[in-house]
Coordinates of C-alpha atoms and ligand atoms in Angstrom, one line a residue:
X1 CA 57.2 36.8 -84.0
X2 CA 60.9 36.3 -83.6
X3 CA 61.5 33.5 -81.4
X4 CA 63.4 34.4 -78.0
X5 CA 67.1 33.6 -77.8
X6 CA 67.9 31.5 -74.9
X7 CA 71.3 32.9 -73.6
X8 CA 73.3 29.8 -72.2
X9 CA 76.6 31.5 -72.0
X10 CA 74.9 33.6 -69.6
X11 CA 73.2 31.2 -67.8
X12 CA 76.1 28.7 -67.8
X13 CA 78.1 31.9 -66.3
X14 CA 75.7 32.2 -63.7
X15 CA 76.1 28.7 -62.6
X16 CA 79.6 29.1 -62.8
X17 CA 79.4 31.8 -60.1
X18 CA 77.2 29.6 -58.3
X19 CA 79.7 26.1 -58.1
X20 CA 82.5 28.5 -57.3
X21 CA 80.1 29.7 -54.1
X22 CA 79.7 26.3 -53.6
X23 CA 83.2 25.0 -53.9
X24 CA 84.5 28.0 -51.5
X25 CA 82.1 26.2 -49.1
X26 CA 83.3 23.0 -49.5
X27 CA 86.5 24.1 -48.7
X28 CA 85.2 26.0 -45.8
X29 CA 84.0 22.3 -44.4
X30 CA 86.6 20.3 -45.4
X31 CA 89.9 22.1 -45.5
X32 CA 90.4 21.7 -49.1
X33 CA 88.9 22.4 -52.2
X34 CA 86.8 20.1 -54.4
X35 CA 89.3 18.4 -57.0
X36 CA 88.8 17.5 -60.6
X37 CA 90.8 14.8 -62.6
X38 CA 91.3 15.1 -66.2
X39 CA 92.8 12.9 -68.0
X40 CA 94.2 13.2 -72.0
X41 CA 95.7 10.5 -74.0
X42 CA 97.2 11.5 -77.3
X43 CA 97.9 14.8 -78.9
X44 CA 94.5 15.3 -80.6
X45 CA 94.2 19.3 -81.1
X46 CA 90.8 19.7 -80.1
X47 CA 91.0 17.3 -77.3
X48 CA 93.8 19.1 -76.0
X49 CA 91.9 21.9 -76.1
X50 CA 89.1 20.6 -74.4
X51 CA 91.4 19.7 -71.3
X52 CA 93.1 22.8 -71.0
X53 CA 89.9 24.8 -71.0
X54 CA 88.0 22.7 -68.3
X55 CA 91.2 22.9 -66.2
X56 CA 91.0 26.7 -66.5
X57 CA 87.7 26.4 -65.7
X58 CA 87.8 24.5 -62.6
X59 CA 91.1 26.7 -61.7
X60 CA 88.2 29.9 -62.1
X61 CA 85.5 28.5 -59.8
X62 CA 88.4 27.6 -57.0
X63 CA 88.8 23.7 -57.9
X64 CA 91.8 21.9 -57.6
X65 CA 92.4 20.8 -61.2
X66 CA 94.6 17.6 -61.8
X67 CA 95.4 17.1 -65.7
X68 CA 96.9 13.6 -66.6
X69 CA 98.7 14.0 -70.0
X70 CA 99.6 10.5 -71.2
X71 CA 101.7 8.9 -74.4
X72 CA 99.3 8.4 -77.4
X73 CA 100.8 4.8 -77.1
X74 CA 99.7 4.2 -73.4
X75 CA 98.4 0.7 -73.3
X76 CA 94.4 0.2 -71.9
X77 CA 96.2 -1.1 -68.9
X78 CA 98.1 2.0 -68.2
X79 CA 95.3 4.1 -68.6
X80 CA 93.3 1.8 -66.4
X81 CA 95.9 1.7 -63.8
X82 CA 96.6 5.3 -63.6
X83 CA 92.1 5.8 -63.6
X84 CA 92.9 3.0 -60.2
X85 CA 95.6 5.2 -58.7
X86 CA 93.0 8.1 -59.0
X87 CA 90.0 6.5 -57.8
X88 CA 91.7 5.6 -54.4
X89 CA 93.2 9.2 -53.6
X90 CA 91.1 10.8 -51.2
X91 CA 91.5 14.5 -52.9
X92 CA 90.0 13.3 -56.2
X93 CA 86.4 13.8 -56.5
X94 CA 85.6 13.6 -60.2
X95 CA 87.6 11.7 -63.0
X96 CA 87.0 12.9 -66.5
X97 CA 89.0 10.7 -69.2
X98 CA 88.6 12.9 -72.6
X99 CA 87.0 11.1 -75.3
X100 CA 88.2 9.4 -77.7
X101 CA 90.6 7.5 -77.0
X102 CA 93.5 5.6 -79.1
X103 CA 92.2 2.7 -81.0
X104 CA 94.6 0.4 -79.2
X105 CA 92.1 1.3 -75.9
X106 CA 88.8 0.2 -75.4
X107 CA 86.5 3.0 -74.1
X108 CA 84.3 1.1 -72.4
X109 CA 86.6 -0.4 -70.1
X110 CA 88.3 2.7 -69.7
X111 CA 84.7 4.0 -67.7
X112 CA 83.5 0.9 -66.2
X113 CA 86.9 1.5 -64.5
X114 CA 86.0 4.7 -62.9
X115 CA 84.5 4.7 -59.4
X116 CA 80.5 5.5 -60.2
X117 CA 80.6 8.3 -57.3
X118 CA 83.7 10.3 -59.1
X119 CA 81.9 9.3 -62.4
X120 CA 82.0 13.4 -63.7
X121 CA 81.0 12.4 -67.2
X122 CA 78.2 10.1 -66.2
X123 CA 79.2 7.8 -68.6
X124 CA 79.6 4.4 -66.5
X125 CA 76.5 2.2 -66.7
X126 CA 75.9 2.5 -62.7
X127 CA 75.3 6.0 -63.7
X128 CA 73.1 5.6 -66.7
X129 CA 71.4 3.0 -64.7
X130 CA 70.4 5.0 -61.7
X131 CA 68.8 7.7 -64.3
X132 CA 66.9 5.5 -66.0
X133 CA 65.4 4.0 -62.7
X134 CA 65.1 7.7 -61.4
X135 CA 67.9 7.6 -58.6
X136 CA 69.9 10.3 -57.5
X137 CA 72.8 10.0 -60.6
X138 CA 75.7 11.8 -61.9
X139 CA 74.0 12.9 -65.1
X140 CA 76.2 13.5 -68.5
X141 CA 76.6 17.1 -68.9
X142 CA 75.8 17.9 -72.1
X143 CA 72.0 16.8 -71.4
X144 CA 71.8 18.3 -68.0
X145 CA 72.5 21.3 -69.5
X146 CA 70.1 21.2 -72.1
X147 CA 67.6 20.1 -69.3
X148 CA 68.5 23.4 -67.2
X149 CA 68.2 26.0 -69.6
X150 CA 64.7 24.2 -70.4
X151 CA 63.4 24.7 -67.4
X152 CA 65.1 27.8 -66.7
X153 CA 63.1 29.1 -70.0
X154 CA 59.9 26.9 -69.7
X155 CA 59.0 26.5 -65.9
X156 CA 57.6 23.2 -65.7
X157 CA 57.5 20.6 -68.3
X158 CA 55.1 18.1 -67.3
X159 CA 53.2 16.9 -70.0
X160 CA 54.7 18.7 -72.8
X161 CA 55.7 16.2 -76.2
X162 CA 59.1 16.2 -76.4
X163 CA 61.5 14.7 -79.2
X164 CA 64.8 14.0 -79.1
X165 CA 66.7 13.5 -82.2
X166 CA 69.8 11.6 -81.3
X167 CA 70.5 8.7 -79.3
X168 CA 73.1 8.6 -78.5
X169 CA 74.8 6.9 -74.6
X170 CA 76.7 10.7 -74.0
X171 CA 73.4 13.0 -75.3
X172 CA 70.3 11.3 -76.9
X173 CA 69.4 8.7 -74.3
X174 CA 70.0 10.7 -71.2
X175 CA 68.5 13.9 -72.7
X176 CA 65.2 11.3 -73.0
X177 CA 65.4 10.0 -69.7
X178 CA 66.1 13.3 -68.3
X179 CA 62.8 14.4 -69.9
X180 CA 60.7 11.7 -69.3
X181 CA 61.7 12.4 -64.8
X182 CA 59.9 16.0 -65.7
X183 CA 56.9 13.7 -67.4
X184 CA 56.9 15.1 -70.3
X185 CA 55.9 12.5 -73.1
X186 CA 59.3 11.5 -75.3
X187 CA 60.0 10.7 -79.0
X188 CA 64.0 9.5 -79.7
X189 CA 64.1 9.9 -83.5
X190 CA 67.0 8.6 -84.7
X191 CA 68.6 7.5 -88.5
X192 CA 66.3 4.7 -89.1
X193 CA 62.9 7.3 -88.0
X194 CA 60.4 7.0 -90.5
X195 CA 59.3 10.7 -91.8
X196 CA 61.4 12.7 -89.1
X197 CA 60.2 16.2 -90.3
X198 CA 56.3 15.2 -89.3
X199 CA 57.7 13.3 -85.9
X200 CA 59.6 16.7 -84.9
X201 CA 56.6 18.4 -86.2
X202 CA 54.2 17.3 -83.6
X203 CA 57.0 18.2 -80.3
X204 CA 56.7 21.6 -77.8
X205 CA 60.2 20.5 -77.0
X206 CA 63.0 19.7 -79.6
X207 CA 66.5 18.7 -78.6
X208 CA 68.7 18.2 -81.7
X209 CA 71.9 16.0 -81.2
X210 CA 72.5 14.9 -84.7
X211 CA 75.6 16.2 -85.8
X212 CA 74.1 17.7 -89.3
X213 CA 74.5 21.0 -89.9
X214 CA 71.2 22.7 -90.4
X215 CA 69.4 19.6 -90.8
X216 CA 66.5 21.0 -89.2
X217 CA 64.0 23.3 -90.9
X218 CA 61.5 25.6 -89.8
X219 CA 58.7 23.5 -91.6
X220 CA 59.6 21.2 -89.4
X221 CA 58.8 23.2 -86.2
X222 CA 55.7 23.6 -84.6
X223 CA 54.9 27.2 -84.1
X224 CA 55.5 28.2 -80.5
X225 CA 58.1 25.6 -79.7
X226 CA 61.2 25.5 -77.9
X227 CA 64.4 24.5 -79.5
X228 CA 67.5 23.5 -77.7
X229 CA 70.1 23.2 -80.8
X230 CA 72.8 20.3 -79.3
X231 CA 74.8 19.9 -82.7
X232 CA 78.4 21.6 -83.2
X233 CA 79.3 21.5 -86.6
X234 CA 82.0 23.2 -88.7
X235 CA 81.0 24.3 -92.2
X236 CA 82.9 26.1 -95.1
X237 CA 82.4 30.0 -95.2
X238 CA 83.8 31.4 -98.6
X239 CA 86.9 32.6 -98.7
X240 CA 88.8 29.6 -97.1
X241 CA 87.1 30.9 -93.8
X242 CA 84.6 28.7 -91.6
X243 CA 81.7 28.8 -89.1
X244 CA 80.3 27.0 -86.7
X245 CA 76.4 25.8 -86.9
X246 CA 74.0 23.8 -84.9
X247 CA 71.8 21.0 -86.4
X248 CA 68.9 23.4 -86.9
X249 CA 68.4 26.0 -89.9
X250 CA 68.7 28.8 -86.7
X251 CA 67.2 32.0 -88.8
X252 CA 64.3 30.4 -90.3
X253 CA 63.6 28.2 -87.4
X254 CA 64.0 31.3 -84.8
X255 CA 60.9 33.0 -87.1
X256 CA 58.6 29.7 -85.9
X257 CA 59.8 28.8 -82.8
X258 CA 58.7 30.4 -79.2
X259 CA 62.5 30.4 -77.9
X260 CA 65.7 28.7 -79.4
X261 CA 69.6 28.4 -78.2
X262 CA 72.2 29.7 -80.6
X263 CA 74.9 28.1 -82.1
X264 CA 77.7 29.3 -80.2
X265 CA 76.5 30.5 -77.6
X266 CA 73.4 28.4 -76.6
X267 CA 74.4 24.8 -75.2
X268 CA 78.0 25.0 -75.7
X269 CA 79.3 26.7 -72.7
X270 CA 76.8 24.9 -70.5
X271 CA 78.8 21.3 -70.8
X272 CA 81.7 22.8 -68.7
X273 CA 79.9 24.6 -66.0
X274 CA 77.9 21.4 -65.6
X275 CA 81.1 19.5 -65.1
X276 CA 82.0 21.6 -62.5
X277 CA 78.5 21.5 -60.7
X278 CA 78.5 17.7 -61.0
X279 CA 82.6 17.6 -59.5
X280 CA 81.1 19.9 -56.2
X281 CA 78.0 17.1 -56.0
X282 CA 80.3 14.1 -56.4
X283 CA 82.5 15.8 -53.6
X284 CA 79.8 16.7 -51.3
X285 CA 77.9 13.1 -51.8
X286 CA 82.0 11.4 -51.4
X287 CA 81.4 12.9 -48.0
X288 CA 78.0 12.6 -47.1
X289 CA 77.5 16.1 -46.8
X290 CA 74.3 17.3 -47.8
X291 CA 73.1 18.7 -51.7
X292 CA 73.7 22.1 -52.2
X293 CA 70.8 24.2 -52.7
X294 CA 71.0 26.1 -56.5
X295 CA 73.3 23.9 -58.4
Ligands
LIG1 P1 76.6 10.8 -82.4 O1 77.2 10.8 -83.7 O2 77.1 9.8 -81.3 O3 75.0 10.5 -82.5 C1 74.3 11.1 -83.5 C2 72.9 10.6 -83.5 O4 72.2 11.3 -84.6 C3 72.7 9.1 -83.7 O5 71.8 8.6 -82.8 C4 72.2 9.0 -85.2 O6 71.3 8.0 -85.4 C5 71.4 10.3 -85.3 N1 71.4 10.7 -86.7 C6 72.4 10.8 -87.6 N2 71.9 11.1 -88.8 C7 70.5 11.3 -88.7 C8 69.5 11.7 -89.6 N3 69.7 12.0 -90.8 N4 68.3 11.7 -89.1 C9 68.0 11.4 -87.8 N5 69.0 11.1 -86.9 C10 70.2 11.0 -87.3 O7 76.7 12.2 -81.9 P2 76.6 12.9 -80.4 O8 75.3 12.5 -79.7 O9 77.9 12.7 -79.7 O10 76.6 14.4 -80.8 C11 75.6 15.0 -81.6 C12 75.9 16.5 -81.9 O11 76.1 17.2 -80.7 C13 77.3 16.6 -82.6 O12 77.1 17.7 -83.5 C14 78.2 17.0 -81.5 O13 79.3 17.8 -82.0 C15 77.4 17.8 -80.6 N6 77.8 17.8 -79.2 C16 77.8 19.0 -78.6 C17 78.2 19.1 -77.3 C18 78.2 20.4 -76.6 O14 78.9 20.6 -75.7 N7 77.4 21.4 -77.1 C19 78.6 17.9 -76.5 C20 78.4 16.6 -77.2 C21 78.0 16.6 -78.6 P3 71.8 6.4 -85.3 O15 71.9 6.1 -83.8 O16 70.6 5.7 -85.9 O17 73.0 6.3 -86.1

């Protein structure tokens, strides 16, 4: 039986709708609307593409959207001084620095710069820390996306074996620990894993974040399991024309699998709508207000 396709433009549109509820809200309580930082260094295409769609985003869901566009020869402590200025203005609730940066910069102490609580991303270690000891965190979007539209597809997913293949600090790890707080039981395979195909084989959940087109095959798949397809990759097409895949062979695993997210289409357009759900929670928590039901 054809697997079922798990719809996350859908789903991330429907959160959308749901943040921009939330934001109108926040403004309602506060006299101003919950603002997003993001800040570009360089001229890199896609970067610049990135920006100007989350900015359009947050514009959408009735965010105040602040976009930083800075000299691909800013020194680390311009960057870090303008990430400062931001962290002290009061109508600044999340900072988002787009990734990656010129090699004259360090990354690292680009985001141990950024206040934890406007920490979008949840890339600074205060972050990753507090979801590894199961705190209230921000949580890095990609994975908390992945998470939702498990759980929006699955129910509950306590006790199921899950493997993650990836581990990386912006996916892999916190798509683990996100996993292991719903108890299920966690493999991270990673480049060094010794016979992957029989690792992935023995998961009901199976989040690929490799960044290898098609890597995954069906006989790798237990029948019945769910696949969340992380990877974004750009192959050749014939005719000087390309396409965009995931990390899993998609037709032959959809005939195993019980339900798998396309490539586009599946977790892609979830990473922005979570940005702008964890911007309204890092306002509202800025504030003390209380969580928002929903989000
Ligand atoms: P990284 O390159 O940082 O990490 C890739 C991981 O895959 C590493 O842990 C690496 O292992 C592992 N790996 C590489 N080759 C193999 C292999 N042959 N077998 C097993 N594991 C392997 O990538 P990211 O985590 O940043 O991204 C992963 C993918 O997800 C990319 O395609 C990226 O484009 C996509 N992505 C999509 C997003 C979205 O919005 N949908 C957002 C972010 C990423 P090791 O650590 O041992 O090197």
């Amino acid at each position: 039986m054809a697997a079922a396709v798990i719809d996350g433009k859908a789903f991330a549109q429907g959160l959308r709708g749901r943040v921009a509820d939330a934001a109108a809200r926040f403004q309602a309580e506060t006299g101003r609307a919950p603002g997003l930082a993001v800040v570009l260094v360089g001229e890199d295409p896609a970067s610049s593409v990135y920006v100007r769609s989350k900015g359009k985003a947050c514009q959408e869901a009735g965010m105040t959207s602040i976009e930083h566009r800075l000299a691909e020869t800013t020194t680390q402590a311009e960057l870090i001084a303008l990430v400062e200025a931001l962290n002290a203005d009061p109508n600044v609730d999340g900072i988002l620095v787009q990734l990656p940066l010129p090699k004259q910069i360090d990354d690292k102490a680009v985001i141990a710069a950024i206040d934890p609580a406007k920490d979008v991303d949840g890339f600074h270690v205060v972050n990753a820390g507090r979801l590894a000891v199961g705190e209230d965190a921000l949580v890095p979007c990609t994975p908390l996306g992945c998470l939702m539209l498990l759980k929006d597809q699955m129910g509950d997913l306590s006790g199921k074996d899950a493997v993650v293949i990836g581990r990386s600090n912006i996916v892999g790890k916190p798509m683990a620990q996100l996993l292991l707080g719903e108890s299920c039981t966690v493999t991270i395979a990673h480049s060094r894993t010794k016979d992957l195909p029989a690792v992935v084989r023995r998961a009901d959940i199976v989040v690929a974040a490799v960044g290898r087109p098609e890597m995954v095959k069906a006989d790798w798949i237990k029948p019945g399991a769910v696949v969340i397809d992380v990877g974004i990759n750009r192959i050749e097409a014939g005719e000087s024309k390309t396409r965009l895949v995931g990390d899993v062979a998609y037709d032959e695993a959809a005939a195993i699998a019980s339900a798998i997210t396309p490539v586009p289409g599946g977790v892609g357009p979830m990473t922005i709508a979570v940005l702008l759900r964890n911007t309204v929670v890092a306002a509202r928590a800025r504030l003390g207000l209380g969580a928002e039901a929903g989000l």
